[in-house]
Amino acid sequence: MNTECRERIIKITIDSNLEDVALVGAVAKKLCSSLPFTSVVCDDIELSVSEAVNNAVIHAYGNEGGYKVEVKFAIKKDRLVIEVSDHGKKMTAHRSPSLIYTPGNRRNLPESGMGLFIINQIMDEVVYRSMKNKNILTMTRLIEIDCEVE
Amino acid sequence: MHIEDKKLENILIVNVLDKRLDASIAYEFKDEMAAYISRGDHLIVLNVSVVDFIDSSGLGAIVSSLKTVGDKGDIVICGTNDTVMRMFKLTRMNKVFRMYETENEAIDALS
């Protein structure tokens, strides 16, 4: 079996503290740099992961420390799958968000809620599910990886 | 959250000294900008040349500041690197803010 094709899993758990989000982002970026992604894509994925973890800290846990946010990176044959999970308040609505506004109209510019939109712009697939006490945001980015099929 | 400011006639130049303008400092940044605006600084150059990462919270804080200025003035941005500019383009905020490469260009735009 070509060991380069085996699925690789990296898991990180942080406290629900916004100051620790940068650590997760740094891990994401470093991991992506070992895959055939451009530097722009690596930065994009770092941003997506940061946005997802921010959402868990701020919305699931009300920006309170002392709770766990778990991030799992799964490097598969043709994709990077990132799961950000929490045990807090679940997202009430997850449709593919849009960001519609008129640039010239300052009063109606969006100040918040752009995170999910950004994630959906960057990642190839975004799925949110909530079961029992666990909420999981799964983000997938397709990659080209050279594997021989046996 | 580290920023420094200097005044050039009626233009306030705000230099963000943190490499990350993200959720961990966004509220503090927003409050600082609101304080500047409430004391009468309505023409602001926001220099982000040190910033190498911005998330939606950081961007939202900048947008909030622009909304606070409203019709009284303007906030222009200078010094965005490619990563920061990407955030502005992803959200189309590069159509909202006037953006310049250098601080001098930004100052000239407000003069």
XYZ file of C-alpha atoms in Angstrom:
261
model
C 0.000 0.000 0.000
C 1.333 3.461 -0.861
C 1.741 4.973 2.595
C 1.621 8.442 1.108
C -2.066 7.795 0.357
C -3.093 6.877 3.873
C -5.461 9.208 5.603
C -3.704 11.372 8.136
C -5.495 12.855 11.113
C -4.392 15.752 13.286
C -6.515 16.871 16.202
C -6.223 20.010 18.303
C -8.272 21.093 21.257
C -8.195 24.627 22.550
C -9.913 26.467 25.329
C -12.728 28.744 24.186
C -10.455 31.776 24.202
C -10.149 34.101 21.219
C -6.461 34.596 21.947
C -5.840 30.933 21.181
C -7.489 30.998 17.753
C -4.243 32.170 16.192
C -2.583 28.924 17.289
C -5.127 26.842 15.429
C -4.752 29.067 12.388
C -0.987 28.639 12.484
C -1.349 24.856 12.604
C -3.777 24.945 9.689
C -1.439 27.074 7.620
C 1.587 24.912 8.392
C -0.315 21.746 7.590
C -1.582 23.192 4.316
C 1.930 24.213 3.324
C 2.858 20.511 3.302
C 0.113 19.828 0.763
C 0.004 20.880 -2.902
C -1.776 24.146 -2.161
C -0.608 27.565 -3.274
C 0.346 30.063 -0.586
C -2.901 31.938 -1.269
C -4.936 28.804 -0.605
C -2.961 28.129 2.566
C -3.774 31.652 3.780
C -7.410 31.173 2.782
C -7.687 27.947 4.745
C -6.033 29.547 7.758
C -8.692 32.253 7.529
C -11.552 29.752 7.184
C -10.402 27.778 10.193
C -9.977 30.962 12.215
C -13.476 32.113 11.293
C -14.961 28.749 12.227
C -13.182 28.627 15.573
C -14.137 32.254 16.269
C -17.772 31.308 15.674
C -17.525 28.431 18.114
C -15.987 30.638 20.806
C -18.250 33.627 20.297
C -21.582 32.105 19.303
C -21.536 28.599 20.718
C -19.904 29.547 24.001
C -20.858 33.225 24.305
C -17.183 34.202 24.383
C -16.764 32.475 27.717
C -13.601 30.612 28.517
C -13.413 27.172 30.030
C -14.979 25.201 27.206
C -13.450 23.052 24.500
C -13.262 23.739 20.823
C -11.988 20.750 18.898
C -10.445 20.969 15.461
C -9.745 17.877 13.429
C -7.758 17.924 10.212
C -8.157 14.858 7.994
C -5.861 14.673 5.000
C -7.499 12.291 2.585
C -6.457 11.143 -0.857
C -8.078 14.017 -2.669
C -9.248 16.430 0.001
C -8.535 18.163 3.240
C -11.452 17.871 5.610
C -11.529 20.132 8.635
C -14.043 19.688 11.425
C -14.556 22.365 14.049
C -16.733 21.145 16.855
C -18.134 22.493 20.082
C -20.594 21.475 22.756
C -22.300 24.818 23.062
C -25.275 26.597 21.600
C -26.059 25.367 18.128
C -26.290 27.608 15.103
C -29.941 28.269 14.449
C -29.730 28.716 10.708
C -27.106 27.617 8.263
C -27.980 28.397 4.707
C -25.337 29.288 2.201
C -24.990 32.866 3.337
C -24.864 35.826 1.056
C -23.267 39.184 1.626
C -25.479 41.658 -0.122
C -25.016 45.339 0.428
C -24.531 48.564 -1.503
C -20.931 49.766 -1.179
C -21.942 53.403 -1.379
C -24.479 53.145 1.429
C -22.502 53.425 4.662
C -25.488 52.996 6.953
C -26.219 49.468 5.752
C -22.704 48.081 5.589
C -22.342 44.713 7.326
C -20.254 44.753 10.483
C -20.768 41.179 11.502
C -21.916 37.845 10.200
C -19.341 37.745 7.425
C -17.509 34.706 8.768
C -19.740 32.015 7.278
C -19.866 33.829 3.969
C -16.065 33.867 3.851
C -15.834 30.182 4.712
C -18.284 29.341 1.941
C -16.302 31.412 -0.532
C -13.076 29.605 0.275
C -14.026 25.998 0.938
C -15.450 23.603 -1.629
C -18.011 22.167 0.743
C -19.352 23.384 4.073
C -21.718 21.313 6.187
C -23.026 22.054 9.655
C -24.667 19.437 11.772
C -25.775 19.270 15.331
C -26.359 16.056 17.233
C -26.996 15.494 20.896
C -24.739 18.047 22.503
C -22.181 18.366 19.741
C -22.081 20.831 16.885
C -19.739 20.183 13.982
C -18.829 22.471 11.125
C -17.164 20.423 8.404
C -15.194 22.269 5.748
C -13.677 20.515 2.753
C -11.106 21.729 0.299
C -10.231 19.508 -2.651
C -6.570 18.831 -3.325
C -4.550 17.197 -6.043
C -2.432 14.497 -4.542
C -0.373 11.989 -6.461
C -1.438 8.538 -5.383
C -1.097 5.303 -7.232
C -4.258 3.275 -7.174
C -3.577 -0.372 -6.358
C -4.121 45.919 21.045
C -1.420 48.305 19.947
C -2.013 51.351 17.867
C -0.263 54.674 17.582
C -1.644 57.891 16.218
C -0.319 61.135 14.874
C -2.041 64.228 13.584
C -1.251 66.042 10.384
C -3.340 69.207 10.358
C -6.906 67.850 10.358
C -5.979 64.309 9.355
C -5.478 61.601 11.943
C -3.133 58.786 11.009
C -3.753 55.604 12.942
C -1.087 52.928 12.737
C -2.132 49.416 13.738
C 0.901 47.810 15.334
C -0.529 44.323 15.858
C 0.255 41.736 13.207
C -3.204 40.274 13.610
C -6.313 42.416 13.486
C -8.643 39.659 14.610
C -11.481 38.805 16.954
C -9.219 38.915 20.000
C -8.617 42.650 19.610
C -11.463 43.768 17.357
C -13.668 45.159 20.127
C -10.826 47.139 21.658
C -9.851 48.474 18.253
C -13.435 49.482 17.535
C -13.649 51.295 20.876
C -10.392 53.160 20.220
C -11.577 54.272 16.806
C -14.916 55.357 18.263
C -13.037 57.454 20.816
C -11.033 59.183 18.096
C -14.195 59.910 16.109
C -16.140 61.166 19.099
C -13.391 63.672 19.903
C -13.764 65.114 16.411
C -11.301 63.183 14.251
C -13.322 62.512 11.115
C -10.604 62.266 8.500
C -8.607 59.161 9.284
C -5.836 57.295 7.512
C -5.737 53.728 8.788
C -2.272 52.320 8.198
C -2.281 48.512 8.328
C 1.172 47.909 6.871
C 2.195 45.880 9.950
C -0.927 43.717 9.795
C -0.449 40.375 8.092
C -3.759 38.781 9.068
C -7.286 40.121 9.357
C -10.472 38.184 10.039
C -14.092 39.207 9.662
C -14.166 40.618 13.189
C -11.220 42.885 12.439
C -12.771 43.956 9.182
C -16.091 44.467 10.915
C -14.432 46.788 13.409
C -13.066 48.899 10.573
C -16.483 48.959 8.904
C -18.088 49.934 12.175
C -15.683 52.837 12.443
C -16.606 54.010 8.967
C -20.278 53.852 9.870
C -19.569 55.888 12.981
C -17.848 58.553 10.894
C -20.849 58.505 8.566
C -21.211 61.605 6.440
C -18.896 63.645 8.636
C -15.686 62.375 7.078
C -13.866 59.360 5.767
C -11.532 56.534 6.664
C -9.032 55.494 4.030
C -6.785 52.475 4.236
C -3.119 52.167 3.355
C -0.448 49.487 3.489
C -2.528 46.352 2.958
C -0.485 43.293 2.129
C -1.842 40.644 -0.243
C -3.485 38.609 2.515
C -5.263 41.592 4.030
C -6.301 42.853 0.614
C -7.732 39.405 -0.151
C -10.133 39.797 2.767
C -11.266 43.169 1.455
C -11.800 41.693 -2.017
C -13.583 38.539 -0.776
C -16.134 40.749 0.967
C -16.096 43.513 -1.657
C -15.040 45.968 0.996
C -12.389 47.180 -1.441
C -15.355 48.872 -3.148
C -16.299 50.585 0.105
C -12.952 51.914 1.248
C -10.472 53.972 -0.697
C -7.211 52.040 -0.455
C -3.680 53.196 -1.087
C -0.256 51.647 -1.084
C 1.492 54.303 0.963
C 0.603 56.540 3.864
C 1.517 59.630 1.864
C -0.888 58.705 -0.916
C -3.623 58.150 1.638
C -2.933 61.510 3.283
C -2.999 63.246 -0.097
C -6.360 61.639 -0.845
C -7.871 63.184 2.277
C -6.231 66.582 1.884
